[in-house]
GROMACS .gro file of C-alpha atoms in nm:
model
  147
    1UNK     CA    1  17.910   2.645  14.273
    2UNK     CA    2  17.757   2.962  14.415
    3UNK     CA    3  17.469   2.900  14.657
    4UNK     CA    4  17.570   2.537  14.712
    5UNK     CA    5  17.586   2.426  15.072
    6UNK     CA    6  17.807   2.205  15.283
    7UNK     CA    7  17.729   2.052  15.618
    8UNK     CA    8  17.974   2.128  15.898
    9UNK     CA    9  17.971   1.879  16.186
   10UNK     CA   10  18.145   2.000  16.501
   11UNK     CA   11  18.349   1.762  16.715
   12UNK     CA   12  18.213   1.641  17.048
   13UNK     CA   13  18.254   1.924  17.299
   14UNK     CA   14  18.195   2.191  17.032
   15UNK     CA   15  17.884   2.355  16.887
   16UNK     CA   16  17.822   2.567  16.577
   17UNK     CA   17  17.827   2.942  16.635
   18UNK     CA   18  17.466   3.052  16.678
   19UNK     CA   19  17.324   2.699  16.719
   20UNK     CA   20  17.413   2.554  17.060
   21UNK     CA   21  17.153   2.277  17.044
   22UNK     CA   22  17.305   2.088  16.749
   23UNK     CA   23  17.653   1.981  16.640
   24UNK     CA   24  17.568   2.042  16.272
   25UNK     CA   25  17.527   2.352  16.060
   26UNK     CA   26  17.482   2.426  15.691
   27UNK     CA   27  17.720   2.674  15.525
   28UNK     CA   28  17.648   2.834  15.189
   29UNK     CA   29  17.897   2.916  14.912
   30UNK     CA   30  17.907   3.294  14.860
   31UNK     CA   31  17.926   3.497  14.539
   32UNK     CA   32  18.305   3.503  14.579
   33UNK     CA   33  18.306   3.122  14.561
   34UNK     CA   34  18.409   3.081  14.924
   35UNK     CA   35  18.233   2.927  15.216
   36UNK     CA   36  18.179   3.198  15.473
   37UNK     CA   37  18.308   3.014  15.777
   38UNK     CA   38  18.532   3.221  15.999
   39UNK     CA   39  18.455   3.041  16.322
   40UNK     CA   40  18.217   2.752  16.265
   41UNK     CA   41  18.259   2.560  16.591
   42UNK     CA   42  18.319   2.690  16.942
   43UNK     CA   43  18.391   2.492  17.259
   44UNK     CA   44  18.100   2.440  17.495
   45UNK     CA   45  18.127   2.424  17.871
   46UNK     CA   46  17.957   2.252  18.162
   47UNK     CA   47  17.781   2.475  18.412
   48UNK     CA   48  17.890   2.399  18.768
   49UNK     CA   49  17.593   2.592  18.908
   50UNK     CA   50  17.370   2.302  18.799
   51UNK     CA   51  17.525   2.091  19.078
   52UNK     CA   52  17.304   2.144  19.383
   53UNK     CA   53  17.394   2.125  19.753
   54UNK     CA   54  17.767   2.120  19.681
   55UNK     CA   55  18.084   2.310  19.597
   56UNK     CA   56  18.252   2.217  19.269
   57UNK     CA   57  18.629   2.243  19.224
   58UNK     CA   58  18.748   2.228  18.864
   59UNK     CA   59  19.065   2.043  18.767
   60UNK     CA   60  19.199   2.352  18.591
   61UNK     CA   61  19.074   2.588  18.864
   62UNK     CA   62  18.842   2.784  18.636
   63UNK     CA   63  18.469   2.848  18.619
   64UNK     CA   64  18.466   2.743  18.251
   65UNK     CA   65  18.462   2.364  18.263
   66UNK     CA   66  18.558   2.228  17.921
   67UNK     CA   67  18.473   1.897  17.758
   68UNK     CA   68  18.670   1.609  17.913
   69UNK     CA   69  18.765   1.814  18.221
   70UNK     CA   70  18.740   1.661  18.567
   71UNK     CA   71  18.576   1.827  18.866
   72UNK     CA   72  18.556   1.724  19.230
   73UNK     CA   73  18.219   1.774  19.397
   74UNK     CA   74  18.215   1.836  19.773
   75UNK     CA   75  17.870   1.798  19.927
   76UNK     CA   76  17.760   2.076  20.162
   77UNK     CA   77  17.743   2.006  20.537
   78UNK     CA   78  17.446   1.783  20.607
   79UNK     CA   79  17.457   1.617  20.263
   80UNK     CA   80  17.623   1.304  20.126
   81UNK     CA   81  17.670   1.137  19.788
   82UNK     CA   82  17.361   0.952  19.667
   83UNK     CA   83  17.367   0.571  19.672
   84UNK     CA   84  17.663   0.567  19.915
   85UNK     CA   85  17.710   0.574  20.290
   86UNK     CA   86  17.665   0.901  20.478
   87UNK     CA   87  18.043   0.907  20.521
   88UNK     CA   88  18.098   0.968  20.149
   89UNK     CA   89  18.072   1.343  20.094
   90UNK     CA   90  18.268   1.395  19.772
   91UNK     CA   91  18.298   1.247  19.425
   92UNK     CA   92  18.465   1.311  19.088
   93UNK     CA   93  18.295   1.355  18.754
   94UNK     CA   94  18.375   1.472  18.402
   95UNK     CA   95  18.228   1.731  18.172
   96UNK     CA   96  18.119   1.554  17.854
   97UNK     CA   97  17.982   1.746  17.557
   98UNK     CA   98  17.835   2.024  17.773
   99UNK     CA   99  17.691   1.800  18.046
  100UNK     CA  100  17.831   1.638  18.357
  101UNK     CA  101  17.864   1.263  18.313
  102UNK     CA  102  17.748   1.131  18.649
  103UNK     CA  103  17.429   1.006  18.808
  104UNK     CA  104  17.561   1.094  19.152
  105UNK     CA  105  17.429   1.392  19.346
  106UNK     CA  106  17.438   1.533  19.697
  107UNK     CA  107  17.135   1.436  19.903
  108UNK     CA  108  17.041   1.522  20.263
  109UNK     CA  109  17.174   1.301  20.539
  110UNK     CA  110  16.883   1.151  20.731
  111UNK     CA  111  16.881   1.034  21.093
  112UNK     CA  112  16.909   0.674  20.971
  113UNK     CA  113  17.235   0.767  20.793
  114UNK     CA  114  17.415   0.864  21.119
  115UNK     CA  115  17.745   0.713  21.217
  116UNK     CA  116  18.016   0.933  21.072
  117UNK     CA  117  17.992   1.229  21.305
  118UNK     CA  118  17.859   1.446  21.022
  119UNK     CA  119  17.492   1.350  21.027
  120UNK     CA  120  17.204   1.569  21.124
  121UNK     CA  121  17.086   1.345  21.405
  122UNK     CA  122  16.848   1.499  21.652
  123UNK     CA  123  16.979   1.541  22.008
  124UNK     CA  124  16.903   1.242  22.228
  125UNK     CA  125  16.775   1.312  22.578
  126UNK     CA  126  16.891   1.037  22.813
  127UNK     CA  127  16.614   0.971  23.067
  128UNK     CA  128  16.737   0.657  23.239
  129UNK     CA  129  17.065   0.473  23.242
  130UNK     CA  130  17.394   0.573  23.086
  131UNK     CA  131  17.549   0.612  22.743
  132UNK     CA  132  17.909   0.503  22.710
  133UNK     CA  133  18.075   0.711  22.438
  134UNK     CA  134  18.424   0.569  22.474
  135UNK     CA  135  18.605   0.367  22.740
  136UNK     CA  136  18.697   0.691  22.922
  137UNK     CA  137  18.371   0.887  22.894
  138UNK     CA  138  18.038   0.806  23.056
  139UNK     CA  139  17.734   1.029  23.014
  140UNK     CA  140  17.475   0.996  23.286
  141UNK     CA  141  17.106   1.070  23.349
  142UNK     CA  142  16.977   1.409  23.228
  143UNK     CA  143  17.265   1.475  22.989
  144UNK     CA  144  17.212   1.582  22.631
  145UNK     CA  145  17.395   1.366  22.378
  146UNK     CA  146  17.454   1.444  22.009
  147UNK     CA  147  17.567   1.142  21.811
   0.00000   0.00000   0.00000
């Protein structure tokens, strides 16, 4: 009947036109006995700019990252993946219903994280003795060493 309503529920990864915060919308029957729904649900996308301290490469090489699409996150120099060793500087994650589905993030490498040659360790001034870098290289008194 005229003025009756139906509830449209968009699939995961889609939102009603004009209501991006909900997956549901009510549609009213018009005087011509039709439901005025030309484009009820549109795809939503994840925003790669929400990923801090990193570059994000999308699986489909586009800035519009659709639901169920994979991205690879490369931490900026001086950062590594949270809850991993300082050597781990990239990870994969998926866009799910407009949000990235991962608790991982890129965090600063601290001096205690050193060991991969990518850390931000402060230079070490050798005052006495020697530092042996490899079997062939010896660094002696007064030299500046970056580890």
